[in-house]
Coordinates of C-alpha atoms and ligand atoms in Angstrom, one line a residue:
X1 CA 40.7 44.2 1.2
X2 CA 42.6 47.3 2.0
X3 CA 41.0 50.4 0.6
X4 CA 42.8 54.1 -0.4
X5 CA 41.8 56.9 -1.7
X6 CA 43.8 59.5 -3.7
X7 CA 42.6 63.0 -5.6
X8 CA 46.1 63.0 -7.0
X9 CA 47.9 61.8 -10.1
X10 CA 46.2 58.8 -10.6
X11 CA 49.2 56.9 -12.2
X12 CA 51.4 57.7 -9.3
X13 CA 49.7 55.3 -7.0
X14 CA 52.1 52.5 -6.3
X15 CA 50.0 49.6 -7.6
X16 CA 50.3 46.3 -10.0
X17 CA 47.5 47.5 -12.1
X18 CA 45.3 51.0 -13.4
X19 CA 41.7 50.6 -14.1
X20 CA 39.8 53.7 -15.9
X21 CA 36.1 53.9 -16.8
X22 CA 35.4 54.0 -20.7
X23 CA 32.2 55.4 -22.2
X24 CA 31.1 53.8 -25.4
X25 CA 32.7 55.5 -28.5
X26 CA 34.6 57.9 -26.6
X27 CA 37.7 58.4 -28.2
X28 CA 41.3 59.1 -26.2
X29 CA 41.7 62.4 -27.5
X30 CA 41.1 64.4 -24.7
X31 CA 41.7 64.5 -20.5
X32 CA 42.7 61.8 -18.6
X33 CA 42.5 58.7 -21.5
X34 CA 44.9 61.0 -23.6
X35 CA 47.4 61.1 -20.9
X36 CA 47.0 57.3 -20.1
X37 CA 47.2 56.8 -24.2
X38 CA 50.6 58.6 -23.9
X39 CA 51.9 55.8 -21.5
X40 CA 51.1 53.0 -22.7
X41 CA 52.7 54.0 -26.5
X42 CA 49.1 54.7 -28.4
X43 CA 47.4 51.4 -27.2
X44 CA 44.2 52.9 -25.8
X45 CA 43.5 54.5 -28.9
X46 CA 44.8 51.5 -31.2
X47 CA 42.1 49.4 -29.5
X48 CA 39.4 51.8 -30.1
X49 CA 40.3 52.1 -33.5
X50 CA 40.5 48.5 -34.2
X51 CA 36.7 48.2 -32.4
X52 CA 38.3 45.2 -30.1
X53 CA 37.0 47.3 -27.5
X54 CA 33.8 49.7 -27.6
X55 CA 33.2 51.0 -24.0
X56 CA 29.9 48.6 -23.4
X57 CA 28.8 47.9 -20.3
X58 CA 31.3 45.0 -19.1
X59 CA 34.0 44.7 -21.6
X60 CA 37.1 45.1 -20.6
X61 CA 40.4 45.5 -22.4
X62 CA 44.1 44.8 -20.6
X63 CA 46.9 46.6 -21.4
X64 CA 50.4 46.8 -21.0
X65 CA 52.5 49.3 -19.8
X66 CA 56.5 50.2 -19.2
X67 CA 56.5 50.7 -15.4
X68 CA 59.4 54.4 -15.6
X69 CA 59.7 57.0 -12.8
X70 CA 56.9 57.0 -10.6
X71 CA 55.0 54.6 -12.4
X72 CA 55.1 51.3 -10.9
X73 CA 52.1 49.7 -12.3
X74 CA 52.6 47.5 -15.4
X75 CA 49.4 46.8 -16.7
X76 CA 46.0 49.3 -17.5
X77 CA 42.3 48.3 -17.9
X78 CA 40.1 49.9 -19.6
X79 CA 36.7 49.2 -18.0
X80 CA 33.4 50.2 -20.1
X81 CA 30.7 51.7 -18.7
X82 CA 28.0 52.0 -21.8
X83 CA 26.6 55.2 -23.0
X84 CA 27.4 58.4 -21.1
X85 CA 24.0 59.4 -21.2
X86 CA 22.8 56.5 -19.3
X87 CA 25.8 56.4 -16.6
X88 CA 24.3 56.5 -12.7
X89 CA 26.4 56.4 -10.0
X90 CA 25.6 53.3 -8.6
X91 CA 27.3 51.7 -12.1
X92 CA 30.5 52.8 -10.5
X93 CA 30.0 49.6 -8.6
X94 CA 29.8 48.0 -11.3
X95 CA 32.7 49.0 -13.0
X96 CA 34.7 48.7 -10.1
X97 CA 33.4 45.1 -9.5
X98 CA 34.3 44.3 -13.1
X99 CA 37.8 45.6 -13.2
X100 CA 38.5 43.9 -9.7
X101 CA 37.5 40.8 -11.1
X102 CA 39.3 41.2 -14.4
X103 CA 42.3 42.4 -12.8
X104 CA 43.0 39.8 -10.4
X105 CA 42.7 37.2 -12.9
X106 CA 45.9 38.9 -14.6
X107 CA 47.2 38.7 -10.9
X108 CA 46.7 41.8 -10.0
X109 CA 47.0 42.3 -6.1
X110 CA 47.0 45.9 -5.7
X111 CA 44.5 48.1 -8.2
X112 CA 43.9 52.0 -8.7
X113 CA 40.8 52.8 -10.0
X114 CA 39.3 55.9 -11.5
X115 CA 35.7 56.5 -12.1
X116 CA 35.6 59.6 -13.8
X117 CA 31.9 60.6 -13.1
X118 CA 30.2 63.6 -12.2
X119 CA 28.8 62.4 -9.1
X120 CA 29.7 63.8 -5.9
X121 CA 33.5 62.3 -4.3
X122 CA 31.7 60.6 -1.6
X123 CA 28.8 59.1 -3.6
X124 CA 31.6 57.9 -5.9
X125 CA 33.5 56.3 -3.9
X126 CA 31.2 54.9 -1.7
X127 CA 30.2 53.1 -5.0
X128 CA 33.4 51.9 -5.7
X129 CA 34.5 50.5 -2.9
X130 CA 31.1 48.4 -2.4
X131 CA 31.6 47.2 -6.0
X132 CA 35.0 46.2 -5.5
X133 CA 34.1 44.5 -2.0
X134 CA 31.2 42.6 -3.3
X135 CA 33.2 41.5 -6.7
X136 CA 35.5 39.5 -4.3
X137 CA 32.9 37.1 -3.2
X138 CA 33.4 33.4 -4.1
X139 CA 31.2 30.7 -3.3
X140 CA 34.5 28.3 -2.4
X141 CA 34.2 28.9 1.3
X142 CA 34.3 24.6 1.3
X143 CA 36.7 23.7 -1.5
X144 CA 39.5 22.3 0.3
X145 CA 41.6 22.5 -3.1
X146 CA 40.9 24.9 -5.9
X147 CA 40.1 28.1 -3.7
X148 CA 40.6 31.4 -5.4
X149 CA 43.6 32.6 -3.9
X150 CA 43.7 35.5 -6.4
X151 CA 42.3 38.0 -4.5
X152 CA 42.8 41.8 -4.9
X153 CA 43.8 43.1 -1.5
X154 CA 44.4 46.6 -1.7
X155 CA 42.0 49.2 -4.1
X156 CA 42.9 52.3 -4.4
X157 CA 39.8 55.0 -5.3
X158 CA 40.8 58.0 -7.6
X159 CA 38.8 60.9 -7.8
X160 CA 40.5 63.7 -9.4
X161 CA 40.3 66.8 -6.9
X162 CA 38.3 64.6 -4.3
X163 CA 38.8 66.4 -0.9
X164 CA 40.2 63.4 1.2
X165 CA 37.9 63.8 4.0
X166 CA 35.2 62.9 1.5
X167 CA 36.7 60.1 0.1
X168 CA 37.5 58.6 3.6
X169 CA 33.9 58.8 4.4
X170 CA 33.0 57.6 1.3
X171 CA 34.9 54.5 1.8
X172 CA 34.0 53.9 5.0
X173 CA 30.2 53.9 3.7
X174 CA 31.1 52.1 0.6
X175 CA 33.0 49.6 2.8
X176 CA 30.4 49.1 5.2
X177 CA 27.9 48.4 2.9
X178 CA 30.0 46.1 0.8
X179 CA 30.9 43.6 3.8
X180 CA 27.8 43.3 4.7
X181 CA 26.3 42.4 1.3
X182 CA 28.9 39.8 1.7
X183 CA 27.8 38.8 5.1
X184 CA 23.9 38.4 3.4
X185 CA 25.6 36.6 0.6
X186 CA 27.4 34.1 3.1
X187 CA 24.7 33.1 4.8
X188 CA 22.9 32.3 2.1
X189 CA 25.4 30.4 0.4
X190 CA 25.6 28.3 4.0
X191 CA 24.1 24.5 3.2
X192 CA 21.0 24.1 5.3
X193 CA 22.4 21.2 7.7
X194 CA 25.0 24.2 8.3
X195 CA 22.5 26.4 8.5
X196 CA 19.8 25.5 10.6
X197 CA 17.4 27.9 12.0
X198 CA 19.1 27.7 15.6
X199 CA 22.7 28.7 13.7
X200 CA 20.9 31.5 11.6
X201 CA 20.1 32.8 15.3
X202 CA 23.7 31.9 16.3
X203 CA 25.1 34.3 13.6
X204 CA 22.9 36.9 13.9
X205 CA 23.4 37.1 17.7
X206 CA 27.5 37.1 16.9
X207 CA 27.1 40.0 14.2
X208 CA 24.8 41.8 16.8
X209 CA 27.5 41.6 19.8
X210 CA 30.6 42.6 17.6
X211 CA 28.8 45.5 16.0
X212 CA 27.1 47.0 19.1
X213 CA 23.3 45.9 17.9
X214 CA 20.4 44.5 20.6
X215 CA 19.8 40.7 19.5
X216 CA 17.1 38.6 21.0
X217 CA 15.9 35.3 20.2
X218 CA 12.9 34.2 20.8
X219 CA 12.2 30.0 21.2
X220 CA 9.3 28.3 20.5
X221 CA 8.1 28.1 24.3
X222 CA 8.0 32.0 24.0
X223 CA 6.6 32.5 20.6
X224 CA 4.1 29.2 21.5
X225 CA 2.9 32.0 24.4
X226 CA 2.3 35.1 22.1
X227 CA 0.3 32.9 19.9
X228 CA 2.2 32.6 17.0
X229 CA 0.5 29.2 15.6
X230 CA 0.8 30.2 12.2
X231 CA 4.5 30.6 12.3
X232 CA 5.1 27.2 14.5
X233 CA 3.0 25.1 12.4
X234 CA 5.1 25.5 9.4
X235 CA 8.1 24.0 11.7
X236 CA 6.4 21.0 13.3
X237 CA 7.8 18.6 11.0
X238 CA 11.3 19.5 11.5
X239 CA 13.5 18.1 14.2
X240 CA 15.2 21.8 14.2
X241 CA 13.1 24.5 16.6
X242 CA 12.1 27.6 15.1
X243 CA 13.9 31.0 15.9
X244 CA 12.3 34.3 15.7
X245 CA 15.6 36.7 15.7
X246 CA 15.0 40.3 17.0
X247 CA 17.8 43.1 15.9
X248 CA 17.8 46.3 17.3
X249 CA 19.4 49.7 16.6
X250 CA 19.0 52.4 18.3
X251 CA 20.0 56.3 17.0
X252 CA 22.5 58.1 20.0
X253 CA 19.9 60.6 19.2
X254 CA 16.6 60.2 17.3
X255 CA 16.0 62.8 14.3
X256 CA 13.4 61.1 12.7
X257 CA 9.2 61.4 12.3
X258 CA 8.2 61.2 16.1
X259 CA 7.3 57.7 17.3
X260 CA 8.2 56.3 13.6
X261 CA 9.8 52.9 13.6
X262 CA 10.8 51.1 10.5
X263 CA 10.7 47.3 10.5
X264 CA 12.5 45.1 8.1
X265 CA 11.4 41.5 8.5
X266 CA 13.0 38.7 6.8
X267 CA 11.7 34.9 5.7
X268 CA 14.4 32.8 6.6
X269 CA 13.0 29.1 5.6
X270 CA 16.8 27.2 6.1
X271 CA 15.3 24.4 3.8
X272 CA 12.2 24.5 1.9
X273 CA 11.1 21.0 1.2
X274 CA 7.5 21.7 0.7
X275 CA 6.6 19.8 4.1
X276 CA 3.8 17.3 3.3
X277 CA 2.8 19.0 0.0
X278 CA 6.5 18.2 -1.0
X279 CA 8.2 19.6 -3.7
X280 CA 9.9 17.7 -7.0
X281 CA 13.5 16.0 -6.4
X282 CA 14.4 18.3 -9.3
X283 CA 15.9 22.1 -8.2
X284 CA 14.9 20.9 -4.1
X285 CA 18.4 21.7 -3.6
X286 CA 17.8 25.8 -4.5
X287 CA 15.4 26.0 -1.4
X288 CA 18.7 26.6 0.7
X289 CA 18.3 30.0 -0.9
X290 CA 14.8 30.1 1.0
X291 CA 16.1 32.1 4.1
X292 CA 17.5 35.0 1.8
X293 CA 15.0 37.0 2.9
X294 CA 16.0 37.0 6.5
X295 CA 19.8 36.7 5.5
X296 CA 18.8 39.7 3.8
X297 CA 17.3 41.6 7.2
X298 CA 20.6 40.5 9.2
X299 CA 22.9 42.2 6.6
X300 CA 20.9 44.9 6.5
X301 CA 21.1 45.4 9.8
X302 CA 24.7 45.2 10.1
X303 CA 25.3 47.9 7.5
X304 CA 23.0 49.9 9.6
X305 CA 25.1 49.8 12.2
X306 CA 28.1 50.9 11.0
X307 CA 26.5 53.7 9.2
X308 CA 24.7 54.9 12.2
X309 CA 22.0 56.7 10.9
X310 CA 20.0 58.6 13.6
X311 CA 16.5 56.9 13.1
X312 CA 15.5 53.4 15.1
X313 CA 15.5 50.3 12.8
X314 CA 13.7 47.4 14.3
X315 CA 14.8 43.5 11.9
X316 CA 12.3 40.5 12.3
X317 CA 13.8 37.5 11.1
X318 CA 11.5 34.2 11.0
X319 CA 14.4 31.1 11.1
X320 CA 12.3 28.2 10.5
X321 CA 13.1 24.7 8.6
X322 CA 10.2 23.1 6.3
X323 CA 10.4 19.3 6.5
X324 CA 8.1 16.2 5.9
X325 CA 7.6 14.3 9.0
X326 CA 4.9 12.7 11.4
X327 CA 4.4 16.0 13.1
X328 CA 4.4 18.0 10.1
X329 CA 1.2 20.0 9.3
X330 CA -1.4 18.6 7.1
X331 CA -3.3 20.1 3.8
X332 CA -6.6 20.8 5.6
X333 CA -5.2 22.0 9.0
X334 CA -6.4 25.2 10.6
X335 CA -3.8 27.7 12.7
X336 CA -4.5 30.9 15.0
X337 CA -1.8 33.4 14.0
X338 CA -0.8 35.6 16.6
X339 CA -3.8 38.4 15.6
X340 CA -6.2 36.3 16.3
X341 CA -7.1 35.4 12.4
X342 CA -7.4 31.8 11.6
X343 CA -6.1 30.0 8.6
X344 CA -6.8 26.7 6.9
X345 CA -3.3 25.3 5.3
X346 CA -4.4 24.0 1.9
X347 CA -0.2 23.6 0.7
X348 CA 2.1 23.4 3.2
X349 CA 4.6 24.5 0.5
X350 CA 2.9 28.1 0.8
X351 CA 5.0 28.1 3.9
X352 CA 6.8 31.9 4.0
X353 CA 3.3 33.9 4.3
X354 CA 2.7 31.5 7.3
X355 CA 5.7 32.8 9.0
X356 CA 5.2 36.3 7.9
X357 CA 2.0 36.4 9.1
X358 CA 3.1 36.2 12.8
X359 CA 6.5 37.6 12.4
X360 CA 4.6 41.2 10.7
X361 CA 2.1 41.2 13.4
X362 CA 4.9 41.0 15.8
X363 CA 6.9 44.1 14.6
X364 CA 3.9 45.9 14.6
X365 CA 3.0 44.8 18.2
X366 CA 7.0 46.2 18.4
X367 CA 5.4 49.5 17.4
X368 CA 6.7 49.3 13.9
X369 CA 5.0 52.2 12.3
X370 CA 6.6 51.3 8.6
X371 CA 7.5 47.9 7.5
X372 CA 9.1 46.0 4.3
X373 CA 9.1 42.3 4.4
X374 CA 11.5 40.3 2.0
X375 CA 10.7 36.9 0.9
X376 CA 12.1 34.1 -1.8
X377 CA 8.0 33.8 -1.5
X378 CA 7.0 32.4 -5.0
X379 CA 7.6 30.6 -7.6
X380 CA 5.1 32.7 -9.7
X381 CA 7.3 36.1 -9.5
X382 CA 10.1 34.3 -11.4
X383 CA 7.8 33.5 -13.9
X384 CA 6.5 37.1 -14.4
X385 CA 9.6 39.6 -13.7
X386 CA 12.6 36.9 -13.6
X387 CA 16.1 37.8 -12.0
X388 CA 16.3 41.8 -13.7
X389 CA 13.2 43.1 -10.8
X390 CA 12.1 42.2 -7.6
X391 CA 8.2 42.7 -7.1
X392 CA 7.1 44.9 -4.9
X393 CA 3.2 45.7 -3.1
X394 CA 2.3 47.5 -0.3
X395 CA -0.7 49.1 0.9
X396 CA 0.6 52.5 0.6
X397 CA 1.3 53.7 -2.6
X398 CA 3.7 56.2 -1.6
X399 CA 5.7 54.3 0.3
X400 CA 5.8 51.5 -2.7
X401 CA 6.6 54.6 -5.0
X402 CA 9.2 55.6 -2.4
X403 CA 11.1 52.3 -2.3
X404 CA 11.1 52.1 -5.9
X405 CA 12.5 55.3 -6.4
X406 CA 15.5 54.8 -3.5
X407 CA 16.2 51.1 -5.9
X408 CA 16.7 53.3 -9.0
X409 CA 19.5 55.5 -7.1
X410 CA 21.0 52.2 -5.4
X411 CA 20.8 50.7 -8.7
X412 CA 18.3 48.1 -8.1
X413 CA 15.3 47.4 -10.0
X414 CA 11.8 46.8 -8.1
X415 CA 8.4 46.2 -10.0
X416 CA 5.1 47.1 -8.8
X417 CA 2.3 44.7 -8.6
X418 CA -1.3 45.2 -7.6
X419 CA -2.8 44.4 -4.3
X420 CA -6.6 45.2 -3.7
X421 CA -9.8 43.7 -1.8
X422 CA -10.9 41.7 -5.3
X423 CA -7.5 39.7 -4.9
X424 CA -8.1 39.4 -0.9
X425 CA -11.6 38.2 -1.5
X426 CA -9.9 35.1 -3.2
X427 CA -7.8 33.8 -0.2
X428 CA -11.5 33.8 2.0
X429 CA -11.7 29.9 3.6
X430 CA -14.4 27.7 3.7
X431 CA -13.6 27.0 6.8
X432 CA -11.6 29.9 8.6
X433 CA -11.1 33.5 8.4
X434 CA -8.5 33.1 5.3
X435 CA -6.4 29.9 3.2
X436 CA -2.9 30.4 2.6
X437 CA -3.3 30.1 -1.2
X438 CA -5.4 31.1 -3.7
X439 CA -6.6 30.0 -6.9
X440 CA -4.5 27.5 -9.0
X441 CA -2.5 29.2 -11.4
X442 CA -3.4 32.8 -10.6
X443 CA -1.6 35.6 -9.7
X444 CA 0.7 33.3 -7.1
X445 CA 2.6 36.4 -6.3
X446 CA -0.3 39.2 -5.4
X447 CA -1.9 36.1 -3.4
X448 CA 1.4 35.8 -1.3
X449 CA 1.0 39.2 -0.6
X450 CA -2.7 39.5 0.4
X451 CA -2.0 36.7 2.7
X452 CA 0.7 38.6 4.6
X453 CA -1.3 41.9 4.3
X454 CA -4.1 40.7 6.2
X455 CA -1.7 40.7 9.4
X456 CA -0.5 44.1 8.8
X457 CA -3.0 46.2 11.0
X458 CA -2.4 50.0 10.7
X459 CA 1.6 50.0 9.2
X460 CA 2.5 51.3 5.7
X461 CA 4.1 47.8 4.7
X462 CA 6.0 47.2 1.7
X463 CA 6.3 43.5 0.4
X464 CA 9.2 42.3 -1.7
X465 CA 9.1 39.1 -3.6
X466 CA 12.8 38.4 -4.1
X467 CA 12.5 34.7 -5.5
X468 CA 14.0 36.0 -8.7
X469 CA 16.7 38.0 -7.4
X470 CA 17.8 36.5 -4.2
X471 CA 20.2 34.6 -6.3
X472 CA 22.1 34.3 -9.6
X473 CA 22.2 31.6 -11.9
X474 CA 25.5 32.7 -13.9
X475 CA 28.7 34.6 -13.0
X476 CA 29.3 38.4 -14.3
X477 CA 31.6 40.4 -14.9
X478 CA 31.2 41.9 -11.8
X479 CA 29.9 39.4 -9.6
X480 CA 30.1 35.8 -8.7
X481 CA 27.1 33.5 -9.7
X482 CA 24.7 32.3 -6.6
X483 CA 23.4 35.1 -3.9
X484 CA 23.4 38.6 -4.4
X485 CA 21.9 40.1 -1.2
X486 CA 19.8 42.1 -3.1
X487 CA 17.5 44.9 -1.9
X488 CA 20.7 45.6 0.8
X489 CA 21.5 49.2 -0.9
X490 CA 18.0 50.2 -1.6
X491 CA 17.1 49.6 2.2
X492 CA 19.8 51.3 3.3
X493 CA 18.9 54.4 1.7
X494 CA 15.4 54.0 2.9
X495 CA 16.5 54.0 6.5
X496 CA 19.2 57.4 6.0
X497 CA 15.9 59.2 3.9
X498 CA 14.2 58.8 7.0
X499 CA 16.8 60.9 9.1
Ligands
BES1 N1 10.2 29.1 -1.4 C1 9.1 28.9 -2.3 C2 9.1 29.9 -3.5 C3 10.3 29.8 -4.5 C4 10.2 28.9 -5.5 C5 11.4 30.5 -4.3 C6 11.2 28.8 -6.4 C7 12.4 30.5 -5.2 C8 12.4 29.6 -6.3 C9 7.8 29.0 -1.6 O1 7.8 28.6 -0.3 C10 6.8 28.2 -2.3 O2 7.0 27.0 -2.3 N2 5.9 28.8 -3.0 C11 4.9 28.1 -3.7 C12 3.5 28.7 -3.3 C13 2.4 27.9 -3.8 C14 2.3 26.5 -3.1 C15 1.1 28.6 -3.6 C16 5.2 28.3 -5.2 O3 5.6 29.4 -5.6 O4 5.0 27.3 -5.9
MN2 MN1 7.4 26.6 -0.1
ZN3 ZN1 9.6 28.7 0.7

């Protein structure tokens, strides 16, 4: 997709199609809507009148116009955006998103859009340009028939007295941040027998050389040596090696907190069978999902490195497949992770903290001062915040409050839950230093993160539990079902507020 941006008369851009943010109940009496109302012979008014469209969030209403002197574009959408009160930024994205989508489905290949907001140029259309990028997504990458081949391929952003050096960088951002949600989102999608944790490396390791990021990968051999038995137990059973992938960026010039580092490390499970505690036939086929987490650090990491932000940002990404086999780990087995700690394996299905384990102790041997680790890590957090908030612990509360606040702005939702020694004291072993579950039936989520915590040693860490939001079970109006690479934008402003 091609991307403009003009400060200009908006219906002077040489497009198929118009697209303007509507607030609920606002009337086209005034400004821009009474202009556009003019055009298209009293229509926009006529269809606020008649209620067929009343400016909520997602509806949409096509219009028609008489392409005359400089107007080329024949059709006008009116997008809504919900009450003006309520309007953020980031629902620029949104609204973009949903008139890209809309629009394309009239055939629409080239689409002006105007967000009339009162955030800054830049902020706006940094938004709408990610919205529009990520609304193009299609999960058809292997339909050999039936592909969408109605794609938008040129937006153009107006802001109304936008000075273009800020819309330029705006886009750029917007862009950026866009591609590489879709970059998370395609990996995701990617089948696991695609997928497997040596292609995960593959990928990463590609993305790495083309955007000027450090990439290594360590094998088993290596990680076998640094004593990472947790994280190689959970891949025994699998006739595909395990992969820890290390990303690098590295600032021209360092502005941040001396000697801070922030980590992101990623669970990237290809296929989650369960391993010898196996999981139900029914909704196996979801656990391709179960390396979101790391898909999740890799995009991440690729936005970072177009944005360039002038702080160091270290990604961890565990690439490990969970199968059933002769060498697979046993109920009952005991591991060393790479601290030292031991841990009896009473469900090999409680697989991600066992990766985690070694690949957070690793960042931190890194010198990671600050870490967030993502995880499709239970079931139990679906159950409890389903797919509007991702659940979030740490053992900093600052840094928790920090991360929620930066999801607000992004315009993604996080939801704390709480971590403390009572919770840890339930994940003691018989037989070792700590089991990697705890009580049946309670609190499956704050257990998943007590595990992890115990091989955090002096790092403000963040956990996110993104089995609810990794993915989407329906398509919206501005987004297609299946992966959404959540937690992308919200990371991303973590590492720029750390400039
Ligand atoms: N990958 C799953 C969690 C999951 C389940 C993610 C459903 C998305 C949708 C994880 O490895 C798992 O199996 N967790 C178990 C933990 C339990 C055995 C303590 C779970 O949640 O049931
Ligand atoms: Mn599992
Ligand atoms: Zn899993």
């Amino acid at each position: 997709m091609d991307f403009q941006g003009i400060s200009g008369n908006f219906t002077e851009a040489g497009v198929d199609a118009l697209a303007i943010t509507v607030f609920k109940d606002e009337k086209a009496s005034s400004g821009a809507l009474k202009d556009l109302d003019k055009l298209t012979g009293g229509q926009i008014s006529a269809v606020i009148k008649s209620e067929e469209f009343k400016g909520d969030v997602g509806d949409t209403a096509l219009l028609r116009l008489t392409p005359k002197g400089r107007l080329k574009a024949s059709r006008l959408l009116l997008v809504g955006v919900g009450d003006k009160k309520d309007f953020k930024p980031s629902d620029i994205a949104v609204a973009a998103g949903t008139a890209t989508r809309a629009l394309r489905k009239s055939n629409a290949k080239s689409v002006a859009f105007s967000s009339r907001s009162d955030a800054s140029a830049a902020e706006a259309a940094q938004h709408a340009a990610q919205g529009a990028a990520t609304s193009q997504f299609e999960l058809d990458k292997y339909k050999t028939k039936d592909k969408n081949d109605k794609a938008v391929n040129k937006f153009v952003i107006h802001i109304e007295g936008a000075k273009g050096g800020d819309l330029k960088n705006g886009i750029a951002r917007g862009q950026a941040i866009g591609e590489s949600i879709n970059f998370t989102r395609d990996l995701a999608n990617e089948p696991p027998n695609i997928l497997t944790p040596t292609e995960m490396a593959n990928r990463a390791q590609k993305m790495a050389r083309e955007v000027g990021l450090k990439c290594e990968i360590l094998d088993e051999a290596k990680m076998k040596k640094m004593g990472m038995g947790s994280l190689l137990s959970v891949s025994l059973g699998s006739e595909q090696p395990a992969k820890l992938i290390v990303l690098r960026y590295t600032p021209a010039k360092n502005t941040g907190k001396k000697g801070d580092l922030l980590a992101l490390v990623g669970k990237g499970i290809t296929f989650d069978t369960g391993g010898i505690s196996i999981k139900p036939a029914e909704g196996m086929e979801s656990m391709k999902y179960d390396m979101s987490g790391g898909a999740t650090v890799i995009g991440t990491m690729r936005a970072i490195a177009h944005l360039k932000p002038s702080v160091p940002v270290l990604g961890v990404i565990a690439a490990v497949e969970n199968m059933p086999d002769g060498k697979a780990s046993r109920p009952s087995d005991v591991v060393t992770a790479m601290n030292g700690k031991t841990v009896e394996i009473l469900n090999t299905d409680a697989e991600g903290r066992l990766i985690l384990a070694d690949a957070v102790a690793y960042a931190e041997q890194q010198g990671a001062t600050r870490i967030v680790d993502m995880a499709t890590l239970t079931g139990a957090v679906i159950i409890a915040l389903g797919d509007q908030n991702t659940g979030i612990m740490g053992n900093d509360q600052a840094f928790v409050e920090q991360i929620i606040a930066l999801g607000k702005e992004a315009g993604e939702n996080f939801w704390q839950l709480p971590v403390s020694k009572e919770y840890s004291k339930q994940i003691k072993s018989d037989i070792a230093d700590i089991k990697n579950i705890g009580p049946r039936g309670k609190a499956g989520t704050i257990m998943g993160a007590v595990f992890i915590q115990e091989f955090v040693d002096k790092a403000k860490w963040a956990h996110l539990d993104i089995a609810g939001t990794a993915w989407y079970d329906s398509v919206r109006p501005h987004q297609a079902k299946g992966p959404t690479g959540v937690a992308i934008r919200t990371l991303i402003r973590l590492v720029e507020t750390s400039q």
